[in-house]
Coordinates of C-alpha atoms (C1' of nucleotides) in Angstrom, one line a residue:
Chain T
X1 CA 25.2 -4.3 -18.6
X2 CA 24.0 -2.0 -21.1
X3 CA 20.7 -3.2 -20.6
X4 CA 21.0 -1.7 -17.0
X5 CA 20.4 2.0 -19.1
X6 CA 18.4 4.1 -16.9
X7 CA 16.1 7.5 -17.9
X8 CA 15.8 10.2 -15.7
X9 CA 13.1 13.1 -16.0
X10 CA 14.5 15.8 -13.8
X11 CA 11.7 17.7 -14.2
X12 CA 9.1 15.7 -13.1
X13 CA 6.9 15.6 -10.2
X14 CA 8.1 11.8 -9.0
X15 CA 11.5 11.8 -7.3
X16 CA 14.2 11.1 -9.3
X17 CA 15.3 8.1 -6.5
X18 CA 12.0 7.0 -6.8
X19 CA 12.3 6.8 -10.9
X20 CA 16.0 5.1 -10.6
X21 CA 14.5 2.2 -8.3
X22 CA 11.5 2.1 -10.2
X23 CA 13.6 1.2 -13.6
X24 CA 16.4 -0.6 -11.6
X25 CA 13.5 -2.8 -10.3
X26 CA 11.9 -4.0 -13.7
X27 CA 15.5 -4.1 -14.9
X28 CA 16.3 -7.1 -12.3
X29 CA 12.5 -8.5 -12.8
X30 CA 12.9 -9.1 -16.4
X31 CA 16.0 -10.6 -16.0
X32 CA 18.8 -8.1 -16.9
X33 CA 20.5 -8.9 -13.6
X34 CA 19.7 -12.3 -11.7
X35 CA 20.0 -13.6 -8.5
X36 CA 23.8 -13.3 -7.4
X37 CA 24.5 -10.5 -9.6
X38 CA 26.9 -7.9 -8.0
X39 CA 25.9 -4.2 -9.2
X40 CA 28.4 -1.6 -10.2
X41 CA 29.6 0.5 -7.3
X42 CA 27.7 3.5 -5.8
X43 CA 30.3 6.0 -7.1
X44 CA 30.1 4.4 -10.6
X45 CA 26.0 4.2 -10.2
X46 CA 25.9 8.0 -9.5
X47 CA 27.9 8.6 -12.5
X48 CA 26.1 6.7 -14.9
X49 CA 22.8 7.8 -13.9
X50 CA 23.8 11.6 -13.2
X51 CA 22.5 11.8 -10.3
X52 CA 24.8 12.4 -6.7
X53 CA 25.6 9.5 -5.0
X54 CA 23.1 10.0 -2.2
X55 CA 20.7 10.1 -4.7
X56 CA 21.8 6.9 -5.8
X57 CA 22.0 5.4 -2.4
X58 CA 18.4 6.2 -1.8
X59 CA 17.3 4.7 -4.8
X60 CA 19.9 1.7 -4.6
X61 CA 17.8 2.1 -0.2
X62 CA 14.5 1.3 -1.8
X63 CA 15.0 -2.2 -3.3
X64 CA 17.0 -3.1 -0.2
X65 CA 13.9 -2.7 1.5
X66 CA 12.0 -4.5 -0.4
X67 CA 14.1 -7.1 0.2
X68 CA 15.5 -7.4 -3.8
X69 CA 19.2 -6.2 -3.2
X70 CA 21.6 -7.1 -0.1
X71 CA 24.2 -4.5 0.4
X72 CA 27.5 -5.6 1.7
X73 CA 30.5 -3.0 3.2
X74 CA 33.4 -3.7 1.4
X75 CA 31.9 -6.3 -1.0
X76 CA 29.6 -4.5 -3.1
X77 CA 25.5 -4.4 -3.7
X78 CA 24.1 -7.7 -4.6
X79 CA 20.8 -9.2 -6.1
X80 CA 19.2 -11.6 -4.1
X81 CA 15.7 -11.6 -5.3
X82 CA 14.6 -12.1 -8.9
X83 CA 11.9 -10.8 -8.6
X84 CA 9.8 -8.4 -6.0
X85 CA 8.2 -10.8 -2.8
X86 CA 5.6 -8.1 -2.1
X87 CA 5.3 -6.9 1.8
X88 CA 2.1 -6.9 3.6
X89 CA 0.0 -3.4 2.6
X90 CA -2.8 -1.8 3.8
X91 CA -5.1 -3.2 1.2
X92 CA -8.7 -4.6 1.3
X93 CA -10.2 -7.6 0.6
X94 CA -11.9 -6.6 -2.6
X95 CA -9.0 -5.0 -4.3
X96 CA -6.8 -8.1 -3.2
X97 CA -9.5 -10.5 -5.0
X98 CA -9.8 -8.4 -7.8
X99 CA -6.1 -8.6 -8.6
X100 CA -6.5 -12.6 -7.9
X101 CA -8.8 -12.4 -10.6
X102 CA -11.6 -14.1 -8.0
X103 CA -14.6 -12.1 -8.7
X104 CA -16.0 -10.2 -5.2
X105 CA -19.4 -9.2 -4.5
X106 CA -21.0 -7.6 -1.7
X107 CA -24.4 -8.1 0.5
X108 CA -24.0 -5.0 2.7
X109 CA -26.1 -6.7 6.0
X110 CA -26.3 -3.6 8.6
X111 CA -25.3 0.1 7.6
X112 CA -26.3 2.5 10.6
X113 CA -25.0 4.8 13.0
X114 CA -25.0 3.7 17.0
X115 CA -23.2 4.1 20.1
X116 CA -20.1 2.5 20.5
X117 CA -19.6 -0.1 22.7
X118 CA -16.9 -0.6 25.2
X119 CA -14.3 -2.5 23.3
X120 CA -14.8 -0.2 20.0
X121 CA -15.1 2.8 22.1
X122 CA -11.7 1.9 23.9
X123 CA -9.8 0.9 20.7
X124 CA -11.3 4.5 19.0
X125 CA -10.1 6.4 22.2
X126 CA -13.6 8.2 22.0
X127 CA -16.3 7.9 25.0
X128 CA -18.2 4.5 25.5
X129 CA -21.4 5.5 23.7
X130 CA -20.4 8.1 21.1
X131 CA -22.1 7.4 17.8
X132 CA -20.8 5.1 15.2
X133 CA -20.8 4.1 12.1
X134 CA -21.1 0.6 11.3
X135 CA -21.2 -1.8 8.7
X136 CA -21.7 -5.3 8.3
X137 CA -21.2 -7.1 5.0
X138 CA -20.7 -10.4 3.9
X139 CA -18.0 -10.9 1.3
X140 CA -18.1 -13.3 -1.6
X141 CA -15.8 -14.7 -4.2
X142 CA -16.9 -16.3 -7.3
X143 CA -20.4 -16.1 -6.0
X144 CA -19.2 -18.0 -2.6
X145 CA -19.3 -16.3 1.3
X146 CA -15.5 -15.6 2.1
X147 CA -15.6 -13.9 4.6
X148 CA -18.2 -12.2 7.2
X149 CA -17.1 -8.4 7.9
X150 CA -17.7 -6.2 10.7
X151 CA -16.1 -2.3 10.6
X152 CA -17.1 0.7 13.4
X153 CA -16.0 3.9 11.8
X154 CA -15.9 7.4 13.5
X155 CA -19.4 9.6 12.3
X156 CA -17.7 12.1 10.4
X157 CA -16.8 9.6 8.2
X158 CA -19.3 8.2 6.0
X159 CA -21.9 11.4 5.9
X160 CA -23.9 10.9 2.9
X161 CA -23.2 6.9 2.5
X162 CA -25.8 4.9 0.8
X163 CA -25.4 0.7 1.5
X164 CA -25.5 0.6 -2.2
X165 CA -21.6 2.4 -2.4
X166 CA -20.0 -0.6 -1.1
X167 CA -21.2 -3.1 -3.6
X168 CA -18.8 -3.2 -6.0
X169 CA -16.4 -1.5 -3.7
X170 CA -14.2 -2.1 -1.1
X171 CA -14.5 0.1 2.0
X172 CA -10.8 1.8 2.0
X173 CA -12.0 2.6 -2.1
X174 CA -14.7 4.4 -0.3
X175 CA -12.6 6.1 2.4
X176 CA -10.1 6.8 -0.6
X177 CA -13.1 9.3 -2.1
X178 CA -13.6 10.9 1.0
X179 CA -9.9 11.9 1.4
X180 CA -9.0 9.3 4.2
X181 CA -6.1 7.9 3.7
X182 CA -5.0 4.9 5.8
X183 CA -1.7 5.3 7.0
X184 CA -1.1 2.4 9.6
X185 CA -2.7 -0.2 11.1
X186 CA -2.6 -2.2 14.2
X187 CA -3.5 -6.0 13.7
X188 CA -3.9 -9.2 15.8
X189 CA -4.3 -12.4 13.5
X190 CA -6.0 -15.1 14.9
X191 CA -7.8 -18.5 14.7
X192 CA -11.7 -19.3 16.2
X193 CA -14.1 -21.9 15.3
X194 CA -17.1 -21.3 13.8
X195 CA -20.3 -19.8 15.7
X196 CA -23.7 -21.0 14.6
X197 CA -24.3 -17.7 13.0
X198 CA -20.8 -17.3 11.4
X199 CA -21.3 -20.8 10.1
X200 CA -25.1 -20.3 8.6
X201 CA -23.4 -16.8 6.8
X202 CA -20.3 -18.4 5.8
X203 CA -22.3 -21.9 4.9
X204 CA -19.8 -23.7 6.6
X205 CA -20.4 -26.3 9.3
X206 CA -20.4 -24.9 13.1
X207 CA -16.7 -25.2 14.7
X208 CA -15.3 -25.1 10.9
X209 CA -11.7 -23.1 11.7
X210 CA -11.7 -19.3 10.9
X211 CA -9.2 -17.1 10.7
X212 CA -9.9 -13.7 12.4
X213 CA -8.5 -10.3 12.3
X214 CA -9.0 -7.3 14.3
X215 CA -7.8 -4.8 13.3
X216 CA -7.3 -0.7 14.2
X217 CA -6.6 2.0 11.5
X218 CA -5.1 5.2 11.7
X219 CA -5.1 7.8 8.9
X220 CA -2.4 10.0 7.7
X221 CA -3.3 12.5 10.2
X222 CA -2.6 10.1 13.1
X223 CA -6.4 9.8 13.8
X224 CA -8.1 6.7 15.0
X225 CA -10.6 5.9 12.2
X226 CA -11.6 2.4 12.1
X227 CA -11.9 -0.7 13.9
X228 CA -12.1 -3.9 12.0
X229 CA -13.4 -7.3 13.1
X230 CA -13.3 -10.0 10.0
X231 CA -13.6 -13.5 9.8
X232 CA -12.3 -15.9 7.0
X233 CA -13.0 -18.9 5.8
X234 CA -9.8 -20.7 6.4
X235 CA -10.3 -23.5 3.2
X236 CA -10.0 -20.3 1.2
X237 CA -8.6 -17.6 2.6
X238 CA -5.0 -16.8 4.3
X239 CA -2.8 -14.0 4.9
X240 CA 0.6 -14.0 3.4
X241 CA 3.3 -10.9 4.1
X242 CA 6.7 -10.7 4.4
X243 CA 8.3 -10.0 7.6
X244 CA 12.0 -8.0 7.6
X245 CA 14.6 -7.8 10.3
X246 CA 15.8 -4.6 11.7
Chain V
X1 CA 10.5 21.6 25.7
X2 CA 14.1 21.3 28.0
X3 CA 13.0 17.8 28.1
X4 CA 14.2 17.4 24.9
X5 CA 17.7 17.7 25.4
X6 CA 19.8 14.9 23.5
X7 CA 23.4 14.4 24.4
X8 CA 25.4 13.1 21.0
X9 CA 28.3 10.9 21.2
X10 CA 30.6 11.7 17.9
X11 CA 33.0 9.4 19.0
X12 CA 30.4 6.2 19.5
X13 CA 29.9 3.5 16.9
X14 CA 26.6 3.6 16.8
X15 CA 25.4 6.2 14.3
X16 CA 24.3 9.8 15.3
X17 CA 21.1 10.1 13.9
X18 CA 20.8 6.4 15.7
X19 CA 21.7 7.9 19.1
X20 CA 19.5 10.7 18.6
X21 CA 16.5 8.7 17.0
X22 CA 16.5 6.5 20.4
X23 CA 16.9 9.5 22.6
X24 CA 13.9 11.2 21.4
X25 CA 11.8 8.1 21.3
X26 CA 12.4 7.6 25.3
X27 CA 11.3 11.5 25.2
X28 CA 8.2 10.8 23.6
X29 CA 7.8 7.8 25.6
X30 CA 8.0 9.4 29.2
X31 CA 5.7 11.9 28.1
X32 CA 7.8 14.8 27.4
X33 CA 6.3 14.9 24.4
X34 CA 2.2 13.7 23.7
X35 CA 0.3 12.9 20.9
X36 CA -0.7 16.0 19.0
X37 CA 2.5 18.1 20.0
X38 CA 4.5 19.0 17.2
X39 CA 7.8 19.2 16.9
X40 CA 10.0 22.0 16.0
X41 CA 11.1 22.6 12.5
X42 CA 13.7 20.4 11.6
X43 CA 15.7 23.3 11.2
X44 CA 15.8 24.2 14.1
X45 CA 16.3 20.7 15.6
X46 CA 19.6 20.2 13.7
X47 CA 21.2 22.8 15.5
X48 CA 19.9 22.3 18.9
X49 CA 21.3 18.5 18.5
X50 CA 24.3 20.3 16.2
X51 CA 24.3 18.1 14.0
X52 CA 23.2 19.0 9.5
X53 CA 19.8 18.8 9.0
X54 CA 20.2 15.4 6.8
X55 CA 21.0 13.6 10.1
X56 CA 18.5 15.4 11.6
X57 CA 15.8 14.1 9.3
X58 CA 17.4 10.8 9.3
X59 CA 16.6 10.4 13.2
X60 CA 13.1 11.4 12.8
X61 CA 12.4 9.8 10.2
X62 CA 13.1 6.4 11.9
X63 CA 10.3 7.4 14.6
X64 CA 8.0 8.4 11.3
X65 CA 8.9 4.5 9.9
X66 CA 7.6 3.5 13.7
X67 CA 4.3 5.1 13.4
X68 CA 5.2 7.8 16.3
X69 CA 5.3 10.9 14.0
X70 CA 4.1 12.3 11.1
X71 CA 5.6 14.6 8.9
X72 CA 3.2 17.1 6.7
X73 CA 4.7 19.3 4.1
X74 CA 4.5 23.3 5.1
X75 CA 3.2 22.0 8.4
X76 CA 5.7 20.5 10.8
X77 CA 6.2 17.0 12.5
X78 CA 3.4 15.6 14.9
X79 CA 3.2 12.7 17.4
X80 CA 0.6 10.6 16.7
X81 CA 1.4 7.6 19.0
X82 CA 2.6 8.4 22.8
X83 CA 4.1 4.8 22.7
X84 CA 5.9 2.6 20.3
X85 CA 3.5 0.1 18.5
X86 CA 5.9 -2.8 17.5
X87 CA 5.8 -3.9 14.3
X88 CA 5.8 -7.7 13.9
X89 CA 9.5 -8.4 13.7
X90 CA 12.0 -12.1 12.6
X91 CA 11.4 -12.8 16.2
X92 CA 11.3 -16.3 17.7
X93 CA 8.1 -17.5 19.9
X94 CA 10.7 -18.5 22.5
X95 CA 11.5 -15.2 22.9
X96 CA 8.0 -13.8 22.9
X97 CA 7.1 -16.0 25.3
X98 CA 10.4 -14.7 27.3
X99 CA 9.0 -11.5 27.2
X100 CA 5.2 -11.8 28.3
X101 CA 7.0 -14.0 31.2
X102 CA 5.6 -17.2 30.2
X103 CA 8.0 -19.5 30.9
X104 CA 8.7 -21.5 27.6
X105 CA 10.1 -24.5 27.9
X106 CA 10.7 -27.2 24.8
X107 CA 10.4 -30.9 24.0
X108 CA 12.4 -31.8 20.9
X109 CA 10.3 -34.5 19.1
X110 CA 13.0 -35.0 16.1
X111 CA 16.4 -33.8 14.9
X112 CA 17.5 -35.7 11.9
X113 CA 19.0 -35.8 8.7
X114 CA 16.6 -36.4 5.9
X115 CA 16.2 -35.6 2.1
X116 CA 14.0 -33.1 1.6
X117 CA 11.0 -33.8 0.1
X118 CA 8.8 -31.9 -2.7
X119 CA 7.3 -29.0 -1.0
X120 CA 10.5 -28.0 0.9
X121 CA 12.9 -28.4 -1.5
X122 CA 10.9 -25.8 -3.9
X123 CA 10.8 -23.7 -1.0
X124 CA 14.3 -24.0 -0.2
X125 CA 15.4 -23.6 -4.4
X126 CA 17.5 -26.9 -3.9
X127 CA 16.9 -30.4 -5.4
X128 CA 14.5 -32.8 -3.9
X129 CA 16.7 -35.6 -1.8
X130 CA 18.9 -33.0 -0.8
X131 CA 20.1 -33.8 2.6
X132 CA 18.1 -31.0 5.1
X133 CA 18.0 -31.1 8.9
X134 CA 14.6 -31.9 10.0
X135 CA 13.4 -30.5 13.7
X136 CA 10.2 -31.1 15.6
X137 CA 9.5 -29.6 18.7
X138 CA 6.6 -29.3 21.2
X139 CA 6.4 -25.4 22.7
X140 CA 5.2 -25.2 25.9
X141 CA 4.1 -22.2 28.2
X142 CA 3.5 -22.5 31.9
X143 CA 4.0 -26.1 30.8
X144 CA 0.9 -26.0 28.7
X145 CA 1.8 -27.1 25.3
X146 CA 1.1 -23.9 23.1
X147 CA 2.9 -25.0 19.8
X148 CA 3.8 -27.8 17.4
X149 CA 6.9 -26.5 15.0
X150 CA 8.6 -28.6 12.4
X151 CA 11.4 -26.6 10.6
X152 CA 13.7 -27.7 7.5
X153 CA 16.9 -26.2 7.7
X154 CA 19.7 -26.4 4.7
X155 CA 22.2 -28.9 5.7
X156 CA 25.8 -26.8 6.9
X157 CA 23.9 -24.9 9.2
X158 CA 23.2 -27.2 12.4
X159 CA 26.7 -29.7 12.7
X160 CA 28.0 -30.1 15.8
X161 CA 24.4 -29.3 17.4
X162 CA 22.5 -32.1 19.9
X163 CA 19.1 -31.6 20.6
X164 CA 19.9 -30.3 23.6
X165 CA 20.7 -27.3 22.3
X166 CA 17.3 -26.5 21.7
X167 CA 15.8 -27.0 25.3
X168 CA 16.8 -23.6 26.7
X169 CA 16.7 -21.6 24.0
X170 CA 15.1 -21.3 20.5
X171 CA 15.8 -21.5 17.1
X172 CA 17.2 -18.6 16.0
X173 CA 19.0 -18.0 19.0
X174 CA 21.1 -21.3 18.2
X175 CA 21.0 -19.9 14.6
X176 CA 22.9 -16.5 15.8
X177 CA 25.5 -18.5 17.6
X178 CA 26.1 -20.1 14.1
X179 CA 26.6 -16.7 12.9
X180 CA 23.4 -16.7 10.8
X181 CA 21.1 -13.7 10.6
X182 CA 17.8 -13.7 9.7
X183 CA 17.2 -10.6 7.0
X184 CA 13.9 -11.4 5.8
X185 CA 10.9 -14.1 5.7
X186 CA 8.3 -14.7 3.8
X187 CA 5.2 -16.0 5.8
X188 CA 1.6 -17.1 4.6
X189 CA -0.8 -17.6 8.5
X190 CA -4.2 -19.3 7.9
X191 CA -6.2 -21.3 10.0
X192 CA -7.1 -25.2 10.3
X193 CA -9.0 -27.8 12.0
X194 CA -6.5 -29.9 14.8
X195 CA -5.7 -33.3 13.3
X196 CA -6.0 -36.0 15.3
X197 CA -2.3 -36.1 15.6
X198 CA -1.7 -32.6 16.1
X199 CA -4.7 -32.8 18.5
X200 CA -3.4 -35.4 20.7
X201 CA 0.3 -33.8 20.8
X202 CA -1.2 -30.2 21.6
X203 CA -3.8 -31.6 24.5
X204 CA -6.8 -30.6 22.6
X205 CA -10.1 -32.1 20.9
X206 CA -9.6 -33.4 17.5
X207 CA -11.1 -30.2 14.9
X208 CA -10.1 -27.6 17.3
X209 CA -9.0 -24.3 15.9
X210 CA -5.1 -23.6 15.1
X211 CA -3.5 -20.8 14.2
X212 CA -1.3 -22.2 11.4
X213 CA 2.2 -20.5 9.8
X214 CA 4.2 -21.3 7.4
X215 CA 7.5 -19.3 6.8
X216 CA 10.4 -19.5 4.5
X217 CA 13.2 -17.3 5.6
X218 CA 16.1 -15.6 3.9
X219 CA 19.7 -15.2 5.8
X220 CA 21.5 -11.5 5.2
X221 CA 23.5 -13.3 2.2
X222 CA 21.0 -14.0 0.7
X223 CA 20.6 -17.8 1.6
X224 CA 17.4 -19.1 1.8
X225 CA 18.4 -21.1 5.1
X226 CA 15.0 -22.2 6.8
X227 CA 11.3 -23.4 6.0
X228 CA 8.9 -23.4 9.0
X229 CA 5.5 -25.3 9.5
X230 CA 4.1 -24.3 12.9
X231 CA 0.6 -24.8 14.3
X232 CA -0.5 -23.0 17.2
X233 CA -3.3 -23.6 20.1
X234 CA -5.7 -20.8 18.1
X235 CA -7.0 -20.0 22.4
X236 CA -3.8 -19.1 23.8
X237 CA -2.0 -17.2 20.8
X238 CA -2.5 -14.9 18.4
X239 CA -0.5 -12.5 16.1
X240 CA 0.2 -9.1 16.5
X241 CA 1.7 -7.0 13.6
X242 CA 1.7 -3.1 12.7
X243 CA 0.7 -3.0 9.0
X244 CA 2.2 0.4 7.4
X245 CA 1.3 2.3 4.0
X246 CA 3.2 3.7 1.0
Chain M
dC1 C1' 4.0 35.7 2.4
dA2 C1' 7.0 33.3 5.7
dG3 C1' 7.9 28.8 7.3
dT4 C1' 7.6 24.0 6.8
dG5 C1' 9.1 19.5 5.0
dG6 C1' 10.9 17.1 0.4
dT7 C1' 14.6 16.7 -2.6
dC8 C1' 19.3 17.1 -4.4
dT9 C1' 24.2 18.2 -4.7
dA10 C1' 29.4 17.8 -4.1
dG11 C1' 32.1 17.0 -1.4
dA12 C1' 34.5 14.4 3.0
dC13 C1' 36.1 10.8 6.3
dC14 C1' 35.5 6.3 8.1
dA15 C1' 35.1 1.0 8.8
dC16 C1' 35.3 -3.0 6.5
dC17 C1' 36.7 -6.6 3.2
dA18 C1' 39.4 -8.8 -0.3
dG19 C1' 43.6 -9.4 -2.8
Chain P
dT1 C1' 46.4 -1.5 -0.1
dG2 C1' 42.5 -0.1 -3.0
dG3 C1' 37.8 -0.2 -3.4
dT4 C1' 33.4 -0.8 -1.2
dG5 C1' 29.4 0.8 1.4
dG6 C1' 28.1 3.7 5.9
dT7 C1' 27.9 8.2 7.7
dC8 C1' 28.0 13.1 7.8
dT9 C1' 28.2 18.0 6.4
dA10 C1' 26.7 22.7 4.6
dG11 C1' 24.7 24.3 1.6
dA12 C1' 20.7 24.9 -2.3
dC13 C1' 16.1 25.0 -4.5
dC14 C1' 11.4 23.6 -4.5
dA15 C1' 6.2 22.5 -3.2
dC16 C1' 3.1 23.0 0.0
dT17 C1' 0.6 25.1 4.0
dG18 C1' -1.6 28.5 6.6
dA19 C1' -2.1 33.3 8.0

DNA sequence: CAGTGGTCTAGACCACCAG
DNA sequence: TGGTGGTCTAGACCACTGA
């Protein structure tokens, strides 16, 4: 239990609930408490950290949302997951391959403004016709097409954009250095067969199955940015996330 | 700004900051309040609602996990969405379907006892030949079939159930009647090409595109309880999900 | 500079669960 | 009956924003 020793920088700039679950986390990952483990009790917590118990609660709050710790009136605070299952984000494609050590490139196919059409315009909230961005690129892994990508972005947006900024980029890395910053998205997850076209991009056979996604971003100041409209390989590609209750 | 009037219960068992949180979501969802109005200071709020400001943060800050408000630091609270966009929840298709009114009904292929083999029983952290309830059933909508699901559950959960059970109602409906409660799941959706099988079952051409899910999910003790295989007619369903950041 | 949300404290009372 | 987590209060100080 003494491995369970916790350091707390009051004066930093990250919360101190944030540093506490942070540590508590990679306590539990590298095995200093396993699955079925009952933590000490919130008063005794707060104690041994120094910190109030709310303080403790929040950071205690944090791993029960992630789904690592089950709380338990009465009972007590218990580990359920060894380690972290990670939830869905709102990451792209190249960031996730890089991490899966898979190698992305880029063959940016259209960059250029034009009007929106209905269904872009409607999912944008802005008038059928108002200039777009958008930008169509073909995503490979390992030097194979994954996936064929379509994005309509409001104009402010990508002012002084070259094709050449999204080759060894993602686009969200690119909205990162302009000060967007995605905050939620709305997405609808579904299957299609190939078109002839998708299937000549994606050198698959026609009617091979894809999996599609449409999605609609909003940035942290509740604007409607992006609209997204991807297609995946479905021998190599597939979404995983994990999906809470309450 | 009258409109915002919220009547607290003290006595009720549902938390304050719950009743409140609900209250002013039905505000901003009859349009008392619209997208771009800010709030007022949460200062202010807490005693309007008389109630400390920690509750008062709590309430909104269920709205801000919902995507309906933002909160910016020596600014104030904003709406950003006039309606709740609901994030994918541990909800059953039989209930979904209940919803959009389209009529499920259900055709139980198989409910048996059988050892589990190797792919569930890693999924289910239990040894291979363990005894697992196995369940097959054809979804249908409108009488259309829509869905073939096979689930795995661990082997106390279902005794004393017939297939019957299962016509009316769906899975995790029976599962709450049992007592257990879905916390969390883990789910990977891809796409695939009909089988012949799967074809034929679903009243489709052999290679047409399904939406395809697999899920293992966790009970609030902890359990892992159930492993789901589903495959879906990739034409008449999709899925919807809200995908937040940080 | 005044006002906002972000964090934190030190208490309190309660519902719930196990022994 | 004693200990647990769930809720709530009334303060406090801070970082950040915009005028």
């Amino acid at each position: 239990m003494s491995t369970l020793h916790i350091e707390v920088s009051p004066g930093s700039p990250v919360p101190i609930y944030h540093q506490i679950s942070e540590q508590l986390q990679s306590a539990i990952e590298r095995g200093a408490l396993t699955k079925g483990d009952f933590l000490p009790s919130e008063i005794e917590l707060a104690a041994r950290w120094g910190v109030s118990r709310p303080t403790a609660r929040r950071a205690i709050q944090e791993l029960v949302d992630r789904g690592m710790l089950v709380r338990k009136r009465g009972v007590g605070t218990q580990v359920v997951n060894a380690q972290l299952r990670r939830a869905m984000r709102l990451s792209s494609l190249h960031g996730d391959l890089m991490r899966a050590g898979r190698k992305p490139s880029t063959i940016v196919r259209t960059f250029a403004q034009q009007p929106a059409d209905q269904q872009v315009a409607e999912a944008l909230e802005i008038a059928e016709g108002t200039p777009v961005h958008y930008l169509e690129r073909l995503r490979l892994a390992n030097g194979e097409p994954l996936a064929l990508m379509r994005n309509w972005l409001i104009t402010p947006l990508l002012a002084n954009t070259a094709p050449e900024d999204f080759h060894a980029t993602g686009l969200y890395e690119v909205l990162a250095g302009r000060r967007i910053r995605p905050r939620l998205a709305q997405q609808v997850i579904s299957a299609k067969a190939a078109s002839l076209d998708e299937a000549a991009v994606l050198n698959l056979p026609q009617g091979a199955p894809l999996l599609a996604m449409w999605r609609v971003m909003q940035d942290d100041t509740g604007r409607l940015v992006e609209v997204g409209d991807h297609v995946y390989d479905a021998g190599r590609y597939s979404v995983e996330m994990i999906v809470m209750d309450g």
